[in-house]
Amino acid sequence: MPTEEVALINGLRVHYTRAGSGPGLVLLHGWPQTSHCWRKLIPELARTHTVIAPDLRGYGRTDKPRTGYDKRTMASDVAALAESLGFESVSVVGHDRGARVAHRWGLDRPAQVDRLALLDVVPTREMWKRLNTEAGMAYWHWLFHMQPDLPERLAGTDVAGYLGYFFERWTVNRHGLEAAAIDEYVRAFSAPGALRAGFDDYRASFPHDSEHDDVDAAAGRKLTMPVLALWGSAGLPARLPMREIWLDYAEDLTSAEIPECGHFLPEERPEAVLTHLREFLKAA
């Protein structure tokens, strides 16, 4: 059975779920969610792996400091968590913002990441490169979330209404997440500091994350471990040439589109995601 645990990592109390035994497998959630998003996958993945699903810095039941939301620091948090649990290397699955943390983890510590699955994202650097009118209309929330103070003030007056907008618009059938899960996310983001921390995650995208990404790109540095890129057929990234984009960032790429799926792959189409992850992880 999964257990809920807390570890002191990089000066933070990091909450995580742990289940199973065997090789390490770290699951990293995105916004506006917590590690709760992996609940449908953890029991099956725990049949073959030690599954570790943390709440990222600033999210869920993990501490919400005022600094450290660049992906390099957030990746160092989860890397240190894996080390503290006795793993020299792990496989990593990241969704949304968690995939950006996972991407940075794979670049900064390639020896620590055996295999890397990235769900429904393109690299942050590509987002800025492709920010034309169409992309701006789709990804307006990036620019809004990066503004100082304003998102907290406006979203804070109706957390359920603000998050609910994304849970409705980003699911393929407009009700892809069950009410109990949405209630859990609203509870999490109603906690003191939670909205600010989530927006700080976005605020770190420029200049901090962009500067780190540009340095890697200039050096020709790519992900060297096997990479699996998955995206939903009705998600925002599906409007972009996903495989072609990730081929520029990964030396060994497998990719697939999940049909009839929006943004929240682990919750909307858990069986399809599990099928791809089992095959990918089995190849290790």
Short mmCIF file of N, CA and C in Angstrom, two decimals, residues 229-234 237-240 242 255-261 265 276:
data_model
loop_
_atom_site.label_atom_id
_atom_site.label_comp_id
_atom_site.label_asym_id
_atom_site.label_seq_id
_atom_site.Cartn_x
_atom_site.Cartn_y
_atom_site.Cartn_z
N ALA A 229 8.25 10.88 -25.04
CA ALA A 229 7.39 12.07 -25.06
C ALA A 229 5.97 11.63 -25.39
N LEU A 230 5.03 11.95 -24.51
CA LEU A 230 3.62 11.65 -24.73
C LEU A 230 2.81 12.94 -24.66
N TRP A 231 1.77 13.02 -25.47
CA TRP A 231 0.89 14.19 -25.40
C TRP A 231 -0.53 13.79 -25.78
N GLY A 232 -1.48 14.57 -25.31
CA GLY A 232 -2.88 14.31 -25.61
C GLY A 232 -3.27 14.89 -26.95
N SER A 233 -4.11 14.18 -27.68
CA SER A 233 -4.50 14.63 -29.02
C SER A 233 -5.28 15.94 -28.98
N ALA A 234 -5.92 16.24 -27.85
CA ALA A 234 -6.70 17.47 -27.73
C ALA A 234 -6.03 18.49 -26.82
N PRO A 237 -0.19 21.23 -26.58
CA PRO A 237 1.02 20.87 -27.32
C PRO A 237 0.75 20.16 -28.64
N ALA A 238 -0.41 19.51 -28.77
CA ALA A 238 -0.71 18.78 -30.00
C ALA A 238 -0.78 19.70 -31.22
N ARG A 239 -0.91 21.00 -30.99
CA ARG A 239 -0.93 21.96 -32.10
C ARG A 239 0.47 22.18 -32.68
N LEU A 240 1.48 21.68 -32.00
CA LEU A 240 2.87 21.87 -32.41
C LEU A 240 3.44 20.56 -32.95
N MET A 242 5.30 18.01 -32.26
CA MET A 242 5.91 17.54 -31.02
C MET A 242 7.14 16.67 -31.23
N SER A 255 8.11 8.56 -29.08
CA SER A 255 7.02 9.52 -28.90
C SER A 255 5.70 8.91 -29.33
N ALA A 256 4.62 9.45 -28.75
CA ALA A 256 3.29 8.97 -29.11
C ALA A 256 2.24 9.99 -28.68
N GLU A 257 1.18 10.06 -29.44
CA GLU A 257 0.02 10.88 -29.10
C GLU A 257 -1.06 9.99 -28.50
N ILE A 258 -1.64 10.42 -27.39
CA ILE A 258 -2.71 9.67 -26.74
C ILE A 258 -4.04 10.17 -27.32
N PRO A 259 -4.79 9.31 -28.01
CA PRO A 259 -6.04 9.76 -28.63
C PRO A 259 -7.12 10.08 -27.60
N GLU A 260 -8.02 10.99 -27.99
CA GLU A 260 -9.16 11.35 -27.14
C GLU A 260 -8.72 11.75 -25.74
N CYS A 261 -7.69 12.58 -25.68
CA CYS A 261 -7.12 12.98 -24.39
C CYS A 261 -6.74 14.44 -24.43
N LEU A 265 -3.09 13.78 -18.80
CA LEU A 265 -2.94 12.40 -19.27
C LEU A 265 -3.08 11.36 -18.16
N HIS A 276 2.08 2.74 -22.37
CA HIS A 276 3.32 3.31 -22.90
C HIS A 276 4.44 3.27 -21.86
#
